[in-house]
PDB file of C-alpha atoms and ligand atoms in Angstrom:
ATOM      1  CA  MET A  29      69.439 233.829-106.254  1.00 92.00           C
ATOM      2  CA  ARG A  30      72.395 232.057-105.237  1.00 97.00           C
ATOM      3  CA  TYR A  31      71.237 230.750-102.346  1.00 98.00           C
ATOM      4  CA  ASP A  32      67.477 229.793-102.800  1.00 97.00           C
ATOM      5  CA  ARG A  33      67.499 225.909-102.671  1.00 98.00           C
ATOM      6  CA  GLN A  34      69.185 225.754 -99.635  1.00 98.00           C
ATOM      7  CA  ILE A  35      67.677 228.867 -97.679  1.00 98.00           C
ATOM      8  CA  ILE A  36      64.367 227.232 -98.533  1.00 98.00           C
ATOM      9  CA  ILE A  37      65.145 224.186 -96.637  1.00 98.00           C
ATOM     10  CA  PRO A  38      62.971 225.001 -93.227  1.00 98.00           C
ATOM     11  CA  GLN A  39      66.389 223.858 -90.553  1.00 97.00           C
ATOM     12  CA  ILE A  40      68.286 226.731 -92.809  1.00 98.00           C
ATOM     13  CA  GLY A  41      65.759 229.454 -94.323  1.00 98.00           C
ATOM     14  CA  PRO A  42      66.764 232.958 -94.019  1.00 98.00           C
ATOM     15  CA  ASP A  43      68.304 233.043 -90.636  1.00 98.00           C
ATOM     16  CA  GLY A  44      70.481 230.813 -91.146  1.00 98.00           C
ATOM     17  CA  GLN A  45      72.080 231.606 -94.433  1.00 98.00           C
ATOM     18  CA  LYS A  46      72.284 235.157 -92.680  1.00 98.00           C
ATOM     19  CA  LYS A  47      74.212 232.841 -89.688  1.00 98.00           C
ATOM     20  CA  LEU A  48      76.870 231.150 -92.695  1.00 98.00           C
ATOM     21  CA  GLU A  49      77.609 234.273 -94.059  1.00 98.00           C
ATOM     22  CA  GLN A  50      78.479 235.440 -90.546  1.00 98.00           C
ATOM     23  CA  SER A  51      80.772 232.714 -89.727  1.00 98.00           C
ATOM     24  CA  THR A  52      84.823 232.064 -89.358  1.00 98.00           C
ATOM     25  CA  VAL A  53      85.608 228.540 -90.409  1.00 99.00           C
ATOM     26  CA  THR A  54      89.079 227.716 -90.485  1.00 98.00           C
ATOM     27  CA  VAL A  55      90.195 224.492 -93.022  1.00 98.00           C
ATOM     28  CA  ILE A  56      93.356 223.207 -92.946  1.00 98.00           C
ATOM     29  CA  GLY A  57      94.937 221.666 -96.494  1.00 98.00           C
ATOM     30  CA  THR A  58      93.542 222.088 -99.510  1.00 98.00           C
ATOM     31  CA  GLY A  59      94.091 218.931-100.675  1.00 98.00           C
ATOM     32  CA  GLY A  60      91.794 215.627-101.100  1.00 98.00           C
ATOM     33  CA  LEU A  61      89.857 216.028 -98.002  1.00 98.00           C
ATOM     34  CA  GLY A  62      90.076 220.374 -98.519  1.00 98.00           C
ATOM     35  CA  SER A  63      88.628 220.042-101.982  1.00 98.00           C
ATOM     36  CA  PRO A  64      85.255 218.998-101.885  1.00 98.00           C
ATOM     37  CA  VAL A  65      85.435 220.796 -97.720  1.00 98.00           C
ATOM     38  CA  LEU A  66      85.855 223.977 -99.590  1.00 98.00           C
ATOM     39  CA  THR A  67      83.762 223.557-102.332  1.00 98.00           C
ATOM     40  CA  TYR A  68      80.817 222.860-100.829  1.00 98.00           C
ATOM     41  CA  LEU A  69      81.174 225.595 -97.921  1.00 98.00           C
ATOM     42  CA  ALA A  70      81.980 228.559-100.353  1.00 98.00           C
ATOM     43  CA  SER A  71      79.114 227.546-102.561  1.00 98.00           C
ATOM     44  CA  ALA A  72      76.775 227.865 -98.949  1.00 98.00           C
ATOM     45  CA  GLY A  73      77.773 230.746 -98.326  1.00 98.00           C
ATOM     46  CA  VAL A  74      80.218 230.279 -95.090  1.00 98.00           C
ATOM     47  CA  GLY A  75      81.242 234.449 -95.124  1.00 98.00           C
ATOM     48  CA  THR A  76      85.122 233.831 -93.954  1.00 98.00           C
ATOM     49  CA  ILE A  77      86.635 230.914 -94.973  1.00 98.00           C
ATOM     50  CA  ARG A  78      90.538 230.264 -93.516  1.00 98.00           C
ATOM     51  CA  MET A  79      92.599 228.129 -95.829  1.00 98.00           C
ATOM     52  CA  ILE A  80      95.822 226.855 -93.599  1.00 98.00           C
ATOM     53  CA  ASP A  81      98.196 225.149 -96.697  1.00 98.00           C
ATOM     54  CA  CYS A  82     101.765 225.349 -97.719  1.00 97.00           C
ATOM     55  CA  ASP A  83     102.236 222.846-100.423  1.00 97.00           C
ATOM     56  CA  VAL A  84     102.530 223.447-103.920  1.00 98.00           C
ATOM     57  CA  VAL A  85     100.246 221.411-106.790  1.00 98.00           C
ATOM     58  CA  SER A  86     101.936 218.159-108.159  1.00 98.00           C
ATOM     59  CA  GLU A  87     100.972 216.046-110.230  1.00 98.00           C
ATOM     60  CA  SER A  88      99.763 212.965-107.942  1.00 97.00           C
ATOM     61  CA  ASN A  89      97.684 215.554-106.537  1.00 97.00           C
ATOM     62  CA  LEU A  90      95.426 215.462-109.353  1.00 97.00           C
ATOM     63  CA  ASN A  91      93.572 212.173-108.240  1.00 96.00           C
ATOM     64  CA  ARG A  92      91.996 213.665-105.998  1.00 97.00           C
ATOM     65  CA  GLN A  93      92.646 217.544-105.474  1.00 98.00           C
ATOM     66  CA  PHE A  94      89.887 218.687-107.612  1.00 98.00           C
ATOM     67  CA  LEU A  95      90.531 222.383-106.913  1.00 98.00           C
ATOM     68  CA  HIS A  96      94.046 221.814-108.859  1.00 98.00           C
ATOM     69  CA  LEU A  97      94.055 221.488-112.180  1.00 98.00           C
ATOM     70  CA  THR A  98      96.944 219.995-114.257  1.00 98.00           C
ATOM     71  CA  GLU A  99      97.741 223.875-115.174  1.00 98.00           C
ATOM     72  CA  ASP A 100      97.973 224.452-111.466  1.00 98.00           C
ATOM     73  CA  ILE A 101     100.955 221.951-111.200  1.00 98.00           C
ATOM     74  CA  GLY A 102     104.049 223.576-109.584  1.00 98.00           C
ATOM     75  CA  LYS A 103     101.436 226.693-108.327  1.00 98.00           C
ATOM     76  CA  LEU A 104     101.052 227.198-104.347  1.00 98.00           C
ATOM     77  CA  LYS A 105      97.969 225.015-103.578  1.00 98.00           C
ATOM     78  CA  LEU A 106      96.305 228.284-101.309  1.00 98.00           C
ATOM     79  CA  GLN A 107      96.617 230.328-104.854  1.00 98.00           C
ATOM     80  CA  SER A 108      95.451 227.739-106.440  1.00 98.00           C
ATOM     81  CA  ALA A 109      92.622 227.173-104.007  1.00 98.00           C
ATOM     82  CA  LYS A 110      91.787 230.487-104.051  1.00 98.00           C
ATOM     83  CA  GLU A 111      91.195 231.183-107.824  1.00 98.00           C
ATOM     84  CA  LYS A 112      88.739 228.580-107.780  1.00 98.00           C
ATOM     85  CA  LEU A 113      86.614 229.351-104.927  1.00 98.00           C
ATOM     86  CA  ALA A 114      86.911 233.192-105.542  1.00 98.00           C
ATOM     87  CA  ARG A 115      85.484 232.425-109.002  1.00 98.00           C
ATOM     88  CA  LEU A 116      82.633 229.740-107.072  1.00 98.00           C
ATOM     89  CA  ASN A 117      81.711 232.704-105.255  1.00 98.00           C
ATOM     90  CA  PRO A 118      82.985 236.020-105.004  1.00 98.00           C
ATOM     91  CA  HIS A 119      80.671 236.651-101.482  1.00 98.00           C
ATOM     92  CA  ILE A 120      82.646 235.667 -99.291  1.00 98.00           C
ATOM     93  CA  HIS A 121      86.324 236.506 -97.712  1.00 98.00           C
ATOM     94  CA  LEU A 122      88.858 233.609 -98.617  1.00 98.00           C
ATOM     95  CA  VAL A 123      92.436 234.278 -96.384  1.00 98.00           C
ATOM     96  CA  MET A 124      94.954 232.632 -96.941  1.00 98.00           C
ATOM     97  CA  ILE A 125      97.515 231.185 -94.324  1.00 98.00           C
ATOM     98  CA  ASP A 126     100.772 230.222 -96.527  1.00 98.00           C
ATOM     99  CA  THR A 127     102.077 227.790 -92.873  1.00 97.00           C
ATOM    100  CA  LYS A 128     103.009 224.474 -91.527  1.00 96.00           C
ATOM    101  CA  LEU A 129     100.736 224.072 -88.669  1.00 97.00           C
ATOM    102  CA  GLU A 130     102.521 222.758 -85.809  1.00 96.00           C
ATOM    103  CA  LEU A 131     102.285 222.307 -81.644  1.00 94.00           C
ATOM    104  CA  GLU A 132     103.724 225.505 -81.639  1.00 96.00           C
ATOM    105  CA  ASN A 133     101.068 227.889 -83.580  1.00 97.00           C
ATOM    106  CA  SER A 134      98.556 225.966 -83.874  1.00 98.00           C
ATOM    107  CA  GLU A 135      96.016 227.761 -81.028  1.00 98.00           C
ATOM    108  CA  GLU A 136      97.177 231.264 -82.658  1.00 98.00           C
ATOM    109  CA  LEU A 137      96.606 229.884 -85.793  1.00 98.00           C
ATOM    110  CA  LEU A 138      93.116 228.653 -85.182  1.00 98.00           C
ATOM    111  CA  ALA A 139      92.109 231.071 -82.808  1.00 98.00           C
ATOM    112  CA  GLY A 140      88.663 232.830 -84.110  1.00 98.00           C
ATOM    113  CA  SER A 141      87.351 230.264 -85.876  1.00 98.00           C
ATOM    114  CA  ASP A 142      83.845 228.522 -85.122  1.00 98.00           C
ATOM    115  CA  VAL A 143      84.504 226.281 -86.272  1.00 99.00           C
ATOM    116  CA  VAL A 144      87.598 224.102 -87.099  1.00 98.00           C
ATOM    117  CA  VAL A 145      88.036 221.106 -90.134  1.00 98.00           C
ATOM    118  CA  ASP A 146      90.901 218.869 -90.467  1.00 98.00           C
ATOM    119  CA  CYS A 147      92.009 217.637 -93.639  1.00 98.00           C
ATOM    120  CA  VAL A 148      95.331 216.652 -93.375  1.00 95.00           C
ATOM    121  CA  ASP A 149      96.920 213.375 -93.873  1.00 89.00           C
ATOM    122  CA  HIS A 150      99.453 213.444 -91.301  1.00 89.00           C
ATOM    123  CA  LEU A 151      99.140 212.447 -87.757  1.00 90.00           C
ATOM    124  CA  ALA A 152     101.254 214.993 -85.364  1.00 91.00           C
ATOM    125  CA  THR A 153      99.346 217.751 -87.640  1.00 95.00           C
ATOM    126  CA  ARG A 154      95.868 216.162 -86.711  1.00 95.00           C
ATOM    127  CA  THR A 155      97.266 215.838 -82.653  1.00 95.00           C
ATOM    128  CA  ALA A 156      97.893 219.499 -82.717  1.00 96.00           C
ATOM    129  CA  VAL A 157      95.088 220.486 -84.122  1.00 98.00           C
ATOM    130  CA  ALA A 158      92.699 218.375 -81.592  1.00 97.00           C
ATOM    131  CA  CYS A 159      95.033 219.942 -78.949  1.00 97.00           C
ATOM    132  CA  ALA A 160      94.087 223.436 -79.736  1.00 98.00           C
ATOM    133  CA  CYS A 161      90.623 223.093 -80.807  1.00 98.00           C
ATOM    134  CA  ILE A 162      89.786 221.392 -77.630  1.00 97.00           C
ATOM    135  CA  LYS A 163      91.904 223.888 -75.568  1.00 97.00           C
ATOM    136  CA  LEU A 164      89.665 227.044 -77.698  1.00 98.00           C
ATOM    137  CA  ASN A 165      86.672 225.198 -77.300  1.00 98.00           C
ATOM    138  CA  ILE A 166      86.088 225.060 -80.951  1.00 98.00           C
ATOM    139  CA  PRO A 167      84.498 222.239 -82.439  1.00 98.00           C
ATOM    140  CA  LEU A 168      86.655 220.013 -84.834  1.00 98.00           C
ATOM    141  CA  VAL A 169      85.568 218.279 -87.808  1.00 98.00           C
ATOM    142  CA  GLU A 170      87.964 215.281 -88.712  1.00 98.00           C
ATOM    143  CA  GLY A 171      88.198 213.230 -91.402  1.00 98.00           C
ATOM    144  CA  GLY A 172      90.616 210.681 -93.273  1.00 96.00           C
ATOM    145  CA  VAL A 173      90.797 208.411 -96.066  1.00 96.00           C
ATOM    146  CA  GLU A 174      92.997 205.242 -96.925  1.00 95.00           C
ATOM    147  CA  GLY A 175      92.887 203.466 -99.738  1.00 96.00           C
ATOM    148  CA  PHE A 176      88.338 203.027-100.190  1.00 98.00           C
ATOM    149  CA  TYR A 177      87.846 203.153 -96.588  1.00 97.00           C
ATOM    150  CA  GLY A 178      87.598 206.490 -94.775  1.00 97.00           C
ATOM    151  CA  TYR A 179      85.708 208.154 -91.626  1.00 97.00           C
ATOM    152  CA  VAL A 180      84.461 211.478 -90.036  1.00 98.00           C
ATOM    153  CA  ILE A 181      84.156 212.866 -86.503  1.00 98.00           C
ATOM    154  CA  ASP A 182      83.569 215.557 -84.208  1.00 98.00           C
ATOM    155  CA  ILE A 183      85.711 216.848 -81.817  1.00 98.00           C
ATOM    156  CA  ASN A 184      85.174 218.656 -78.710  1.00 98.00           C
ATOM    157  CA  LYS A 185      86.709 218.989 -74.863  1.00 96.00           C
ATOM    158  CA  ASP A 186      83.905 216.405 -73.781  1.00 97.00           C
ATOM    159  CA  SER A 187      83.801 214.160 -76.740  1.00 98.00           C
ATOM    160  CA  ALA A 188      86.055 211.194 -77.806  1.00 98.00           C
ATOM    161  CA  CYS A 189      89.100 212.575 -79.865  1.00 97.00           C
ATOM    162  CA  LEU A 190      91.312 210.358 -82.533  1.00 95.00           C
ATOM    163  CA  SER A 191      93.863 209.988 -79.489  1.00 95.00           C
ATOM    164  CA  CYS A 192      91.309 208.714 -76.618  1.00 96.00           C
ATOM    165  CA  ILE A 193      90.461 206.023 -79.049  1.00 94.00           C
ATOM    166  CA  GLY A 194      94.178 205.475 -79.920  1.00 91.00           C
ATOM    167  CA  TYR A 195      93.811 206.344 -83.394  1.00 84.00           C
ATOM    168  CA  ASP A 196      97.390 208.372 -83.013  1.00 72.00           C
ATOM    169  CA  GLU A 197      99.344 205.063 -82.431  1.00 71.00           C
ATOM    170  CA  ALA A 198      97.937 203.852 -85.898  1.00 75.00           C
ATOM    171  CA  LYS A 199     100.835 202.965 -88.101  1.00 78.00           C
ATOM    172  CA  GLN A 200     100.422 205.005 -91.760  1.00 79.00           C
ATOM    173  CA  LYS A 201     101.050 204.159 -95.083  1.00 82.00           C
ATOM    174  CA  THR A 202     103.746 206.630 -96.804  1.00 85.00           C
ATOM    175  CA  PRO A 203     102.466 208.273 -99.145  1.00 90.00           C
ATOM    176  CA  VAL A 204      98.839 207.313 -98.373  1.00 91.00           C
ATOM    177  CA  PRO A 205      96.994 204.678-100.518  1.00 95.00           C
ATOM    178  CA  ILE A 206      93.577 207.234-101.888  1.00 95.00           C
ATOM    179  CA  MET A 207      90.740 207.110-104.643  1.00 97.00           C
ATOM    180  CA  GLY A 208      89.935 210.182-105.183  1.00 97.00           C
ATOM    181  CA  VAL A 209      86.349 209.405-104.864  1.00 98.00           C
ATOM    182  CA  THR A 210      86.518 208.483-101.206  1.00 98.00           C
ATOM    183  CA  ALA A 211      87.902 211.803-100.487  1.00 98.00           C
ATOM    184  CA  GLY A 212      85.113 213.420-101.684  1.00 98.00           C
ATOM    185  CA  VAL A 213      82.536 211.068 -99.853  1.00 98.00           C
ATOM    186  CA  ILE A 214      84.578 211.489 -96.828  1.00 98.00           C
ATOM    187  CA  GLY A 215      84.805 216.068 -97.405  1.00 98.00           C
ATOM    188  CA  SER A 216      81.519 216.207 -98.484  1.00 98.00           C
ATOM    189  CA  LEU A 217      80.597 214.899 -94.611  1.00 98.00           C
ATOM    190  CA  GLN A 218      82.816 216.997 -93.029  1.00 98.00           C
ATOM    191  CA  ALA A 219      81.827 219.612 -95.527  1.00 98.00           C
ATOM    192  CA  ASN A 220      77.665 218.766 -93.974  1.00 98.00           C
ATOM    193  CA  GLU A 221      78.931 218.602 -90.080  1.00 98.00           C
ATOM    194  CA  CYS A 222      80.514 221.610 -90.761  1.00 98.00           C
ATOM    195  CA  ILE A 223      77.271 223.435 -91.815  1.00 98.00           C
ATOM    196  CA  LYS A 224      75.463 221.561 -88.968  1.00 98.00           C
ATOM    197  CA  LEU A 225      77.649 222.486 -86.310  1.00 98.00           C
ATOM    198  CA  LEU A 226      77.577 226.274 -87.795  1.00 98.00           C
ATOM    199  CA  LEU A 227      73.883 226.186 -87.801  1.00 98.00           C
ATOM    200  CA  LYS A 228      73.309 223.781 -84.628  1.00 98.00           C
ATOM    201  CA  ILE A 229      71.088 221.864 -86.237  1.00 98.00           C
ATOM    202  CA  GLY A 230      70.634 218.242 -86.714  1.00 98.00           C
ATOM    203  CA  GLU A 231      72.670 215.735 -84.432  1.00 98.00           C
ATOM    204  CA  PRO A 232      76.577 216.500 -84.648  1.00 98.00           C
ATOM    205  CA  LEU A 233      78.797 213.598 -85.252  1.00 98.00           C
ATOM    206  CA  PHE A 234      80.575 213.384 -81.284  1.00 98.00           C
ATOM    207  CA  GLY A 235      80.985 210.665 -79.929  1.00 98.00           C
ATOM    208  CA  ARG A 236      80.560 208.739 -83.093  1.00 98.00           C
ATOM    209  CA  MET A 237      82.899 207.785 -86.059  1.00 98.00           C
ATOM    210  CA  LEU A 238      80.981 207.259 -89.293  1.00 98.00           C
ATOM    211  CA  CYS A 239      83.504 205.033 -90.496  1.00 98.00           C
ATOM    212  CA  TYR A 240      83.138 204.517 -94.554  1.00 98.00           C
ATOM    213  CA  ASP A 241      83.491 201.460 -96.836  1.00 98.00           C
ATOM    214  CA  GLY A 242      83.715 201.943-100.741  1.00 98.00           C
ATOM    215  CA  LEU A 243      84.694 198.238-101.494  1.00 98.00           C
ATOM    216  CA  SER A 244      81.488 196.666 -99.377  1.00 98.00           C
ATOM    217  CA  GLY A 245      79.215 199.879 -99.797  1.00 97.00           C
ATOM    218  CA  SER A 246      78.635 199.981 -96.507  1.00 98.00           C
ATOM    219  CA  TRP A 247      78.848 202.446 -93.359  1.00 98.00           C
ATOM    220  CA  ASP A 248      79.075 201.733 -89.424  1.00 98.00           C
ATOM    221  CA  GLU A 249      78.620 204.108 -86.752  1.00 98.00           C
ATOM    222  CA  ILE A 250      81.049 203.260 -83.667  1.00 97.00           C
ATOM    223  CA  ALA A 251      80.334 205.015 -80.483  1.00 98.00           C
ATOM    224  CA  VAL A 252      83.660 206.552 -78.831  1.00 97.00           C
ATOM    225  CA  LYS A 253      84.153 207.711 -75.637  1.00 97.00           C
ATOM    226  CA  LYS A 254      86.330 210.058 -73.944  1.00 97.00           C
ATOM    227  CA  SER A 255      89.556 208.095 -72.634  1.00 96.00           C
ATOM    228  CA  GLU A 256      90.784 209.863 -69.316  1.00 93.00           C
ATOM    229  CA  SER A 257      93.963 209.081 -70.076  1.00 94.00           C
ATOM    230  CA  CYS A 258      94.246 210.567 -73.339  1.00 96.00           C
ATOM    231  CA  SER A 259      96.803 213.010 -73.239  1.00 93.00           C
ATOM    232  CA  VAL A 260      94.959 215.504 -75.776  1.00 95.00           C
ATOM    233  CA  HIS A 261      92.337 216.003 -73.650  1.00 95.00           C
ATOM    234  CA  GLY A 262      94.352 215.140 -70.449  1.00 85.00           C
ATOM    235  CA  GLU A 263      96.911 217.810 -70.945  1.00 66.00           C
ATOM    236  CA  ASN A 264      94.451 220.655 -71.278  1.00 54.00           C
ATOM    237  CA  HIS A 265      92.818 219.501 -67.962  1.00 49.00           C
ATOM    238  CA  HIS A 266      96.227 220.709 -65.753  1.00 45.00           C
ATOM    239  CA  LYS A 267      96.403 224.308 -68.086  1.00 44.00           C
TER     240      LYS A 267
HETATM  241 ZN1   ZN B 320      91.386 212.659 -76.368  1.00 66.05          ZN
END
């Protein structure tokens, strides 16, 4: 009953639903992007969702991180997220990983995932995640938001990562300005890419960066190429 409306989609069907139930996805970050990603993956019936975060909920999170409520301020985000998601779908496994992901532990933390979804706002973490995913040959869904602007892109060993296109050198404002609704738009797209990758349907955003400008109400698709001098891709050539 729960999945009736998606099982009748020809590209999903009962086999696709079973595949989702047998899938393991790791989501890094349970905040502005993580809230829509986790909510839609849980409600779609992804069988095992691993969540990595070590932050606690603060009041300034609440304009965008809708898994967390006013009463959760001070609580571990993982705990807060798990409580809501378990109420939404009690039939899935929710794994809490209360650790900061860094280059040193990234492979260990991400191994065994069918897809990884990156929902952080920190460049060093993004780079560590991309390195590990390329090394482990796990498709990665990357998303980012600033103000009313955001992007989403899929990354693997054969397609451009953020370092390939120089994004790792980008200057980031701290704190990052974010409209909650923009994180909702981009996070929802990340969940959609994740489901496509799990089911091997549609055309994933490998080599294509989908950019959203909420102020002008427009989308751009930018073709991006893997760079031969990329350190993230390059490091793995030599290992
Ligand atoms: Zn690269």
